[in-house]
mmCIF file of C-alpha atoms in Angstrom:
data_model
loop_
_atom_site.group_PDB
_atom_site.id
_atom_site.type_symbol
_atom_site.label_atom_id
_atom_site.label_comp_id
_atom_site.label_asym_id
_atom_site.label_seq_id
_atom_site.Cartn_x
_atom_site.Cartn_y
_atom_site.Cartn_z
ATOM 1 C CA VAL A 1 -0.032 0.053 0.077
ATOM 2 C CA LEU A 2 1.151 3.354 -1.192
ATOM 3 C CA CYS A 3 0.034 6.537 1.396
ATOM 4 C CA GLU A 4 -0.281 9.997 -0.164
ATOM 5 C CA VAL A 5 0.537 13.097 1.928
ATOM 6 C CA LEU A 6 -0.967 13.591 4.952
ATOM 7 C CA LYS A 7 -4.141 16.060 4.626
ATOM 8 C CA MET A 8 -5.694 17.899 7.636
ATOM 9 C CA VAL A 9 -9.663 17.682 7.517
ATOM 10 C CA ILE A 10 -11.811 19.917 9.693
ATOM 11 C CA HIS A 11 -15.198 18.733 10.322
ATOM 12 C CA ASN A 12 -18.024 20.181 12.597
ATOM 13 C CA ASP A 13 -15.118 21.641 14.676
ATOM 14 C CA THR A 14 -12.987 18.720 14.783
ATOM 15 C CA GLN A 15 -9.949 17.704 12.809
ATOM 16 C CA TYR A 16 -8.717 14.877 11.046
ATOM 17 C CA ILE A 17 -6.256 13.310 9.025
ATOM 18 C CA ALA A 18 -7.333 12.201 5.432
ATOM 19 C CA VAL A 19 -4.683 9.714 3.370
ATOM 20 C CA PRO A 20 -5.544 8.610 0.027
ATOM 21 C CA TYR A 21 -4.005 5.661 -0.849
ATOM 22 C CA SER A 22 -3.073 3.439 -3.619
ATOM 23 C CA GLU A 23 -2.458 -1.012 -3.623
ATOM 24 C CA PRO A 24 -1.410 -2.864 -5.913
ATOM 25 C CA GLN A 25 -3.723 -4.487 -8.543
ATOM 26 C CA PHE A 26 -2.213 -8.314 -9.770
ATOM 27 C CA HIS A 27 -2.115 -9.388 -13.136
ATOM 28 C CA LEU A 28 -1.218 -12.735 -14.549
ATOM 29 C CA THR A 29 -1.044 -11.854 -18.526
ATOM 30 C CA PRO A 30 0.754 -11.589 -20.631
ATOM 31 C CA LEU A 31 3.610 -11.777 -17.810
ATOM 32 C CA PRO A 32 2.858 -11.724 -13.589
ATOM 33 C CA HIS A 33 3.167 -8.076 -12.957
ATOM 34 C CA THR A 34 1.084 -5.838 -10.529
ATOM 35 C CA THR A 35 0.006 -2.054 -11.426
ATOM 36 C CA PRO A 36 -1.202 0.331 -8.440
ATOM 37 C CA GLN A 37 -5.165 0.840 -8.571
ATOM 38 C CA TRP A 38 -7.270 3.496 -6.021
ATOM 39 C CA GLY A 39 -7.313 1.544 -2.676
ATOM 40 C CA GLY A 40 -10.015 4.346 -1.253
ATOM 41 C CA VAL A 41 -8.588 7.035 1.781
ATOM 42 C CA ALA A 42 -7.576 6.337 5.528
ATOM 43 C CA VAL A 43 -9.083 8.943 8.452
ATOM 44 C CA ILE A 44 -7.816 9.269 11.438
ATOM 45 C CA ASP A 45 -9.771 11.023 14.315
ATOM 46 C CA PRO A 46 -8.013 12.949 17.522
ATOM 47 C CA SER A 47 -8.020 9.912 19.318
ATOM 48 C CA GLY A 48 -5.760 7.680 16.338
ATOM 49 C CA SER A 49 -8.063 5.701 15.623
ATOM 50 C CA ILE A 50 -7.895 4.959 11.956
ATOM 51 C CA GLU A 51 -11.063 4.005 9.704
ATOM 52 C CA THR A 52 -10.568 2.709 6.421
ATOM 53 C CA LEU A 53 -12.701 3.687 3.360
ATOM 54 C CA SER A 54 -13.858 2.650 0.068
ATOM 55 C CA PRO A 55 -13.616 5.200 -2.798
ATOM 56 C CA SER A 56 -17.203 4.994 -3.058
ATOM 57 C CA GLU A 57 -17.248 5.244 1.198
ATOM 58 C CA ALA A 58 -15.413 8.396 0.870
ATOM 59 C CA ALA A 59 -17.343 9.884 -1.732
ATOM 60 C CA ALA A 60 -20.370 9.462 0.604
ATOM 61 C CA SER A 61 -18.487 10.839 3.814
ATOM 62 C CA PRO A 62 -19.318 13.972 4.886
ATOM 63 C CA ILE A 63 -15.947 14.566 6.603
ATOM 64 C CA LEU A 64 -14.790 14.469 3.155
ATOM 65 C CA ASP A 65 -17.306 16.403 1.481
ATOM 66 C CA THR A 66 -14.843 18.450 -1.065
ATOM 67 C CA GLN A 67 -11.702 17.011 -0.198
ATOM 68 C CA GLN A 68 -9.499 15.704 -2.922
ATOM 69 C CA LEU A 69 -9.765 12.109 -2.398
ATOM 70 C CA TYR A 70 -7.617 10.580 -5.536
ATOM 71 C CA PRO A 71 -4.050 9.945 -4.704
ATOM 72 C CA GLU A 72 -1.891 12.298 -6.291
ATOM 73 C CA LYS A 73 0.927 10.289 -7.375
ATOM 74 C CA LEU A 74 -1.185 8.092 -9.103
ATOM 75 C CA ALA A 75 -2.278 10.350 -11.164
ATOM 76 C CA LEU A 76 0.365 11.946 -12.457
ATOM 77 C CA GLN A 77 1.569 7.631 -12.845
ATOM 78 C CA SER A 78 -1.038 6.865 -14.495
ATOM 79 C CA VAL A 79 -1.195 9.763 -17.517
ATOM 80 C CA ALA A 80 2.831 8.954 -17.439
ATOM 81 C CA ALA A 81 1.777 5.502 -18.728
ATOM 82 C CA THR A 82 0.379 6.423 -21.692
ATOM 83 C CA LYS A 83 3.198 6.569 -22.960
ATOM 84 C CA TYR A 84 2.932 3.275 -23.702
ATOM 85 C CA ARG A 85 -0.253 3.664 -25.713
ATOM 86 C CA ASN A 86 1.376 2.214 -28.564
ATOM 87 C CA GLY A 87 2.808 -0.850 -26.969
ATOM 88 C CA ILE A 88 6.343 -0.878 -25.434
ATOM 89 C CA LEU A 89 8.351 -1.733 -28.609
ATOM 90 C CA ASN A 90 7.325 1.854 -29.673
ATOM 91 C CA THR A 91 8.963 3.565 -26.866
ATOM 92 C CA TYR A 92 12.455 2.093 -28.116
ATOM 93 C CA THR A 93 11.933 2.725 -32.000
ATOM 94 C CA SER A 94 9.757 4.893 -33.784
ATOM 95 C CA HIS A 95 7.832 6.790 -30.610
ATOM 96 C CA GLU A 96 4.977 7.445 -32.863
ATOM 97 C CA ASP A 97 2.038 9.277 -30.087
ATOM 98 C CA GLU A 98 4.270 8.759 -27.142
ATOM 99 C CA ILE A 99 4.569 11.285 -24.478
ATOM 100 C CA GLU A 100 6.501 12.614 -21.618
ATOM 101 C CA ILE A 101 5.431 14.851 -18.575
ATOM 102 C CA ALA A 102 6.138 18.631 -19.699
ATOM 103 C CA PRO A 103 9.894 19.544 -16.964
ATOM 104 C CA LEU A 104 9.041 22.739 -15.230
ATOM 105 C CA PRO A 105 11.737 24.947 -14.204
ATOM 106 C CA GLY A 106 12.746 25.530 -10.396
ATOM 107 C CA ASP A 107 12.676 23.100 -7.597
ATOM 108 C CA GLY A 108 8.737 21.716 -5.954
ATOM 109 C CA ASN A 109 7.637 23.039 -8.693
ATOM 110 C CA ASP A 110 6.178 19.592 -10.221
ATOM 111 C CA GLN A 111 3.254 18.830 -11.382
ATOM 112 C CA PRO A 112 0.602 17.777 -11.252
ATOM 113 C CA PHE A 113 -0.993 21.232 -10.060
ATOM 114 C CA PHE A 114 -4.264 20.721 -7.976
ATOM 115 C CA ILE A 115 -6.413 23.530 -8.301
ATOM 116 C CA LEU A 116 -10.582 24.160 -7.475
ATOM 117 C CA SER A 117 -12.902 24.573 -10.639
ATOM 118 C CA GLU A 118 -16.452 24.501 -10.009
ATOM 119 C CA SER A 119 -16.673 21.149 -10.080
ATOM 120 C CA GLY A 120 -14.958 20.249 -7.241
ATOM 121 C CA PRO A 121 -10.769 19.817 -6.969
ATOM 122 C CA GLN A 122 -8.956 18.675 -9.816
ATOM 123 C CA TYR A 123 -5.550 17.646 -10.769
ATOM 124 C CA VAL A 124 -4.169 18.643 -13.783
ATOM 125 C CA VAL A 125 -1.209 17.456 -16.383
ATOM 126 C CA ALA A 126 0.581 18.670 -19.565
ATOM 127 C CA VAL A 127 2.291 16.864 -21.458
ATOM 128 C CA GLU A 128 4.389 17.339 -24.437
ATOM 129 C CA PRO A 129 5.665 14.657 -27.513
ATOM 130 C CA TYR A 130 8.701 12.382 -26.631
ATOM 131 C CA GLY A 131 12.053 14.248 -27.368
ATOM 132 C CA ASP A 132 13.574 17.940 -27.152
ATOM 133 C CA ALA A 133 10.061 19.744 -28.110
ATOM 134 C CA GLN A 134 8.465 22.124 -25.802
ATOM 135 C CA GLY A 135 4.897 22.675 -27.270
ATOM 136 C CA LEU A 136 1.785 20.723 -25.556
ATOM 137 C CA GLN A 137 0.387 17.575 -26.920
ATOM 138 C CA GLU A 138 -2.136 16.736 -23.979
ATOM 139 C CA LEU A 139 -3.955 18.211 -20.853
ATOM 140 C CA TRP A 140 -5.008 16.224 -18.629
ATOM 141 C CA THR A 141 -7.442 16.645 -16.084
ATOM 142 C CA ILE A 142 -8.254 14.211 -13.068
ATOM 143 C CA ASP A 143 -11.338 14.530 -10.745
ATOM 144 C CA GLY A 144 -9.978 14.784 -7.504
ATOM 145 C CA GLN A 145 -12.815 12.926 -6.214
ATOM 146 C CA SER A 146 -14.065 10.679 -8.299
ATOM 147 C CA GLY A 147 -10.628 9.903 -10.152
ATOM 148 C CA SER A 148 -12.438 9.972 -13.353
ATOM 149 C CA PHE A 149 -10.034 11.023 -16.049
ATOM 150 C CA GLU A 150 -10.660 13.753 -18.976
ATOM 151 C CA ARG A 151 -7.750 14.670 -22.194
ATOM 152 C CA TYR A 152 -7.605 17.939 -24.000
ATOM 153 C CA VAL A 153 -6.329 17.478 -27.137
ATOM 154 C CA PRO A 154 -5.311 21.120 -29.091
ATOM 155 C CA ALA A 155 -6.590 21.657 -32.507
ATOM 156 C CA ASP A 156 -3.426 23.729 -33.097
ATOM 157 C CA SER A 157 0.290 24.308 -32.301
ATOM 158 C CA LEU A 158 0.375 25.221 -28.711
ATOM 159 C CA PHE A 159 3.617 25.744 -26.614
ATOM 160 C CA GLY A 160 4.144 24.121 -23.544
ATOM 161 C CA PRO A 161 4.439 24.876 -19.725
ATOM 162 C CA GLN A 162 8.128 25.051 -20.069
ATOM 163 C CA ARG A 163 7.859 27.496 -22.593
ATOM 164 C CA ALA A 164 5.621 29.460 -21.036
ATOM 165 C CA ALA A 165 7.779 29.941 -17.717
ATOM 166 C CA ASP A 166 10.470 31.210 -19.759
ATOM 167 C CA LEU A 167 8.456 34.029 -21.331
ATOM 168 C CA VAL A 168 7.363 34.925 -18.152
ATOM 169 C CA ARG A 169 10.921 35.678 -17.147
ATOM 170 C CA GLN A 170 12.148 37.166 -20.304
ATOM 171 C CA SER A 171 8.693 39.461 -20.498
ATOM 172 C CA ALA A 172 10.276 41.113 -17.730
ATOM 173 C CA PRO A 173 14.494 41.275 -17.516
ATOM 174 C CA GLN A 174 13.745 44.151 -14.593
ATOM 175 C CA THR A 175 12.922 41.446 -11.863
ATOM 176 C CA ASP A 176 15.758 39.410 -9.519
ATOM 177 C CA TRP A 177 15.019 35.978 -10.536
ATOM 178 C CA ASP A 178 17.165 34.518 -8.161
ATOM 179 C CA ARG A 179 14.565 35.682 -5.295
ATOM 180 C CA PHE A 180 11.275 35.092 -7.691
ATOM 181 C CA SER A 181 10.320 32.501 -9.402
ATOM 182 C CA PRO A 182 7.499 30.821 -12.515
ATOM 183 C CA ALA A 183 5.636 28.919 -10.804
ATOM 184 C CA GLU A 184 2.614 26.071 -11.682
ATOM 185 C CA PRO A 185 1.913 27.390 -15.479
ATOM 186 C CA ILE A 186 -1.823 26.215 -16.086
ATOM 187 C CA LEU A 187 -3.278 26.580 -19.390
ATOM 188 C CA THR A 188 -6.839 28.860 -19.264
ATOM 189 C CA VAL A 189 -8.871 29.160 -22.088
ATOM 190 C CA ILE A 190 -10.506 32.996 -21.920
ATOM 191 C CA ASP A 191 -12.658 33.702 -24.874
ATOM 192 C CA ASP A 192 -11.431 30.259 -27.018
ATOM 193 C CA ARG A 193 -8.406 31.279 -26.873
ATOM 194 C CA GLU A 194 -5.718 29.759 -24.895
ATOM 195 C CA TYR A 195 -3.082 31.293 -21.983
ATOM 196 C CA TRP A 196 -0.599 29.694 -20.261
ATOM 197 C CA GLN A 197 -1.633 31.058 -16.778
ATOM 198 C CA VAL A 198 1.956 31.640 -14.644
ATOM 199 C CA ARG A 199 1.960 32.375 -10.924
ATOM 200 C CA VAL A 200 5.330 34.644 -10.003
ATOM 201 C CA ILE A 201 6.363 33.898 -6.316
ATOM 202 C CA PRO A 202 8.695 34.901 -4.055
ATOM 203 C CA GLU A 203 11.943 31.947 -3.367
ATOM 204 C CA ASP A 204 10.203 31.966 0.358
ATOM 205 C CA ASN A 205 7.216 30.922 -1.263
ATOM 206 C CA SER A 206 5.539 34.227 0.947
ATOM 207 C CA GLY A 207 2.694 34.521 -1.253
ATOM 208 C CA ILE A 208 2.050 35.509 -4.909
ATOM 209 C CA ALA A 209 3.701 38.883 -6.285
ATOM 210 C CA TYR A 210 1.822 38.683 -9.756
ATOM 211 C CA VAL A 211 0.207 36.490 -12.537
ATOM 212 C CA ALA A 212 1.623 36.492 -15.603
ATOM 213 C CA PHE A 213 -0.673 35.163 -18.576
ATOM 214 C CA VAL A 214 0.940 33.901 -21.814
ATOM 215 C CA ASP A 215 -0.192 33.491 -24.813
ATOM 216 C CA ALA A 216 -0.158 29.932 -26.357
ATOM 217 C CA ARG A 217 0.080 30.727 -29.237
ATOM 218 C CA SER A 218 1.622 34.212 -29.913
ATOM 219 C CA GLY A 219 3.540 34.145 -26.658
ATOM 220 C CA ASP A 220 2.355 37.602 -25.876
ATOM 221 C CA VAL A 221 2.504 38.098 -21.764
ATOM 222 C CA ASP A 222 0.163 40.083 -19.955
ATOM 223 C CA SER A 223 1.039 40.901 -16.268
ATOM 224 C CA PHE A 224 -1.294 41.456 -13.103
ATOM 225 C CA GLU A 225 -1.092 42.116 -9.819
ATOM 226 C CA GLN A 226 -4.466 42.967 -8.376
ATOM 227 C CA THR A 227 -6.725 40.328 -7.928
ATOM 228 C CA ASP A 228 -9.436 42.283 -9.848
ATOM 229 C CA ALA A 229 -7.541 43.093 -12.984
ATOM 230 C CA ILE A 230 -6.514 39.405 -12.864
ATOM 231 C CA THR A 231 -10.679 38.073 -12.562
ATOM 232 C CA GLN A 232 -11.352 40.707 -15.302
ATOM 233 C CA PHE A 233 -9.110 39.503 -17.139
ATOM 234 C CA LEU A 234 -10.097 35.694 -16.771
ATOM 235 C CA ALA A 235 -13.630 36.885 -17.513
ATOM 236 C CA GLY A 236 -12.419 38.115 -20.709
ATOM 237 C CA GLU A 237 -13.056 42.085 -20.124
ATOM 238 C CA THR A 238 -10.485 44.284 -20.437
ATOM 239 C CA PRO A 239 -8.843 44.678 -16.827
ATOM 240 C CA VAL A 240 -8.589 48.125 -14.887
ATOM 241 C CA GLU A 241 -5.213 47.399 -14.187
ATOM 242 C CA THR A 242 -2.994 47.996 -17.249
ATOM 243 C CA PRO A 243 -0.818 45.091 -18.082
ATOM 244 C CA THR A 244 3.087 45.944 -18.195
ATOM 245 C CA GLU A 245 5.870 44.189 -18.133
ATOM 246 C CA THR A 246 5.415 43.422 -13.925
ATOM 247 C CA GLU A 247 7.561 44.548 -11.914
ATOM 248 C CA PRO A 248 6.718 43.558 -8.252
ATOM 249 C CA SER A 249 7.805 45.662 -5.225
ATOM 250 C CA GLU A 250 10.469 43.518 -3.988
ATOM 251 C CA THR A 251 12.062 43.377 -7.165
ATOM 252 C CA THR A 252 15.057 46.124 -7.733
ATOM 253 C CA ALA A 253 13.508 49.850 -9.621
ATOM 254 C CA GLU A 254 17.429 50.253 -10.725
ATOM 255 C CA THR A 255 18.495 48.925 -14.483
ATOM 256 C CA PRO A 256 20.861 46.515 -15.041
ATOM 257 C CA THR A 257 23.703 47.878 -17.396
ATOM 258 C CA VAL A 258 24.172 43.674 -18.389
ATOM 259 C CA ILE A 259 22.008 40.908 -18.291
ATOM 260 C CA VAL A 260 23.836 37.428 -18.180
ATOM 261 C CA GLN A 261 21.631 34.188 -19.179
ATOM 262 C CA ARG A 262 22.944 30.534 -18.722
ATOM 263 C CA VAL A 263 20.949 28.543 -21.340
ATOM 264 C CA ALA A 264 20.464 24.692 -21.988
ATOM 265 C CA GLU A 265 21.458 23.111 -25.023
ATOM 266 C CA ASN A 266 17.985 23.285 -25.999
ATOM 267 C CA GLY A 267 17.429 27.287 -25.966
ATOM 268 C CA THR A 268 15.893 27.101 -21.817
ATOM 269 C CA VAL A 269 16.922 29.789 -19.893
ATOM 270 C CA ILE A 270 18.437 27.768 -16.929
ATOM 271 C CA GLU A 271 19.878 30.753 -15.063
ATOM 272 C CA THR A 272 19.468 34.811 -15.170
ATOM 273 C CA MET A 273 21.972 37.307 -13.544
ATOM 274 C CA THR A 274 21.839 40.933 -13.915
ATOM 275 C CA VAL A 275 24.983 43.057 -13.341
ATOM 276 C CA TYR A 276 24.948 46.901 -12.277
ATOM 277 C CA ASP A 277 27.151 50.224 -13.077
ATOM 278 C CA ASP A 278 29.299 49.494 -10.316
ATOM 279 C CA GLU A 279 29.947 45.908 -10.251
ATOM 280 C CA SER A 280 32.341 44.155 -13.200
ATOM 281 C CA VAL A 281 31.839 40.125 -15.025
ATOM 282 C CA GLU A 282 34.560 38.229 -14.750
ATOM 283 C CA ILE A 283 35.052 34.764 -16.545
ATOM 284 C CA ARG A 284 37.190 32.342 -15.142
ATOM 285 C CA THR A 285 39.190 29.559 -17.256
ATOM 286 C CA PRO A 286 41.006 26.958 -15.887
ATOM 287 C CA THR A 287 44.530 26.398 -17.757
ATOM 288 C CA ASN A 288 46.149 23.890 -15.687
ATOM 289 C CA SER A 289 43.772 22.186 -13.039
ATOM 290 C CA THR A 290 47.100 20.462 -11.808
ATOM 291 C CA ALA A 291 49.284 23.898 -10.905
ATOM 292 C CA GLY A 292 45.552 25.956 -9.749
ATOM 293 C CA THR A 293 46.026 28.542 -11.970
ATOM 294 C CA GLU A 294 43.171 30.364 -13.990
ATOM 295 C CA ASN A 295 42.597 32.594 -17.015
ATOM 296 C CA THR A 296 40.640 35.566 -15.785
ATOM 297 C CA THR A 297 39.009 38.052 -17.988
ATOM 298 C CA THR A 298 37.423 41.037 -16.435
ATOM 299 C CA ARG A 299 35.717 44.213 -17.557
ATOM 300 C CA ALA A 300 34.425 46.884 -15.298
ATOM 301 C CA LEU A 301 30.861 47.802 -16.855
ATOM 302 C CA GLY A 302 31.154 51.456 -18.348
ATOM 303 C CA SER A 303 34.403 51.831 -19.309
#
């Protein structure tokens, strides 16, 4: 049995702990093997007593009303397993219609993302084509209570969440990206057009600095700090707050003289460093590792 992260639940002023879990299901063909399936939810009351509920019992429990019941890790594993839709051999040969979970920048910024929708809690998982492409191939939503899966396949070519996060960084070069990071890109449809909704948060996770909407076709970025402006944009209205290349209150107001970017082979921006007028850049290249000497190139800014 594989247990999920503990979740605190309050019901009638009493605190409970809910633990969704999965369990193995055995198969004899084509070779004996097991696959994970949703086992249910364990509910722990204040006295320490544990009640194990089946999926149907958990859905009917008043204690767990509106709570996420389906295991988060199982949701991700189930989507990832669709890479074998054309057979195991396909993943070693032609890779036809093979998918992979879209990677995202930053630590602790992993899928699936959890959202509260009008129909209840949902998990969201974006997948990309196999390989170095950063386009969106499919978007999966998983009902957090029933475990039902739905798949959205875009009719047109859209770029994926990793590219959206990169565009948010590029749209705001004045932001200190050593202290902020784009998080949880979620595909949102506004007036029949797809946008990646990206939250920009401080590294200490103390809140949300602003929300950026990235057009999944054109790459245009609109950013808003105020909740009312965000709500208006989601409703397809023109926000009162003018969209800008967002300038959070904690970012530096001074314009950098040089912006240094560390870029991966596939073009993804890994790290950005800003350098100002009173600073210099040093590039060190080891020339003799045994002697410990280095060749240093220094450029003073403004000279």
